[in-house]
C-alpha atoms as one frame of an Amber mdcrd trajectory, in Angstrom:
protein
  14.246 -22.502  10.683  17.138 -23.982   9.895  18.695 -25.856   6.606  15.831
 -28.437   5.407  18.187 -31.398   5.255  20.239 -30.766   8.136  17.120 -29.772
  10.839  17.312 -33.050  12.321  21.175 -33.230  13.437  21.314 -29.665  14.219
  18.259 -29.748  17.091  20.363 -33.310  18.309  23.334 -30.590  18.539  21.870
 -27.397  19.407  18.714 -28.553  21.319  18.595 -25.338  22.754  17.412 -23.396
  19.736  13.916 -22.987  18.206  12.901 -24.917  15.473  10.065 -24.027  12.982
   8.052 -26.142  10.869   8.334 -23.182   7.444   8.615 -19.980   6.711   5.680
 -18.101   8.215   6.514 -19.945  11.552   9.611 -18.567  12.058   9.306 -15.121
  10.701   6.278 -14.950  13.185   6.577 -11.691  15.165  10.224 -11.027  13.583
  11.497  -7.732  13.409  14.088  -8.836  11.007  14.495 -11.369   8.942  18.051
 -12.593   7.649  17.812 -14.710   4.724  20.894 -17.236   4.808  20.216 -19.898
   2.412  19.696 -19.771  -1.079  16.796 -22.929  -0.590  13.687 -22.304  -2.873
  10.921 -22.786  -0.520  12.892 -19.370   1.815  14.391 -17.821  -1.642  10.555
 -18.087  -3.134   8.746 -16.911   0.240   5.648 -14.093  -0.612   6.220 -11.265
   0.569   3.611 -10.146   0.864   2.670 -13.253   3.246   5.338 -12.853   5.733
   4.660  -9.581   6.061   1.804 -10.584   7.464   3.280 -12.242  10.356   6.380
  -9.895  10.896   5.895  -7.015  13.426   8.230  -5.625  10.740   8.900  -5.783
   7.643  12.882  -5.706   7.143  14.843  -7.955   6.010  18.408  -8.959   4.830
  19.442 -10.907   2.361  22.476 -13.257   2.400  22.313 -14.404  -0.230  21.172
 -12.127  -3.150  18.791 -14.470  -3.847  15.450 -12.691  -3.391  14.323 -10.112
  -5.839  15.139  -6.658  -4.069  11.937  -4.743  -6.171   9.745  -7.313  -5.136
  10.226  -6.843  -1.846  10.279  -3.180  -1.386   6.895  -2.727  -3.570   5.650
  -5.274  -0.780   7.028  -3.264   1.592   9.757  -4.606   2.900  12.666  -2.604
   4.108  15.253  -4.177   2.271  18.973  -4.637   2.523  21.473  -7.621   0.817
  25.110  -8.527   1.422  27.598  -6.282  -0.919  25.226  -3.801  -2.416  24.872
  -0.179  -0.929
């Protein structure tokens, strides 16, 4: 899943990559989820709904955009850049 504003350009430049229509589709069967944008549609994602589609409920928050406790209460292993 890419930046919604740049996905058309990304597809032209990197057609070999896979692109998804939404966060749920992008996370399907994921071993780990990397949050690398603070766009609200991703930062406000529902950890319970995402937990139902991933292989492992593990997330790395690269933007410190998520409520760590909310994700942990939903059963996720939460890691963030810059946090111990």
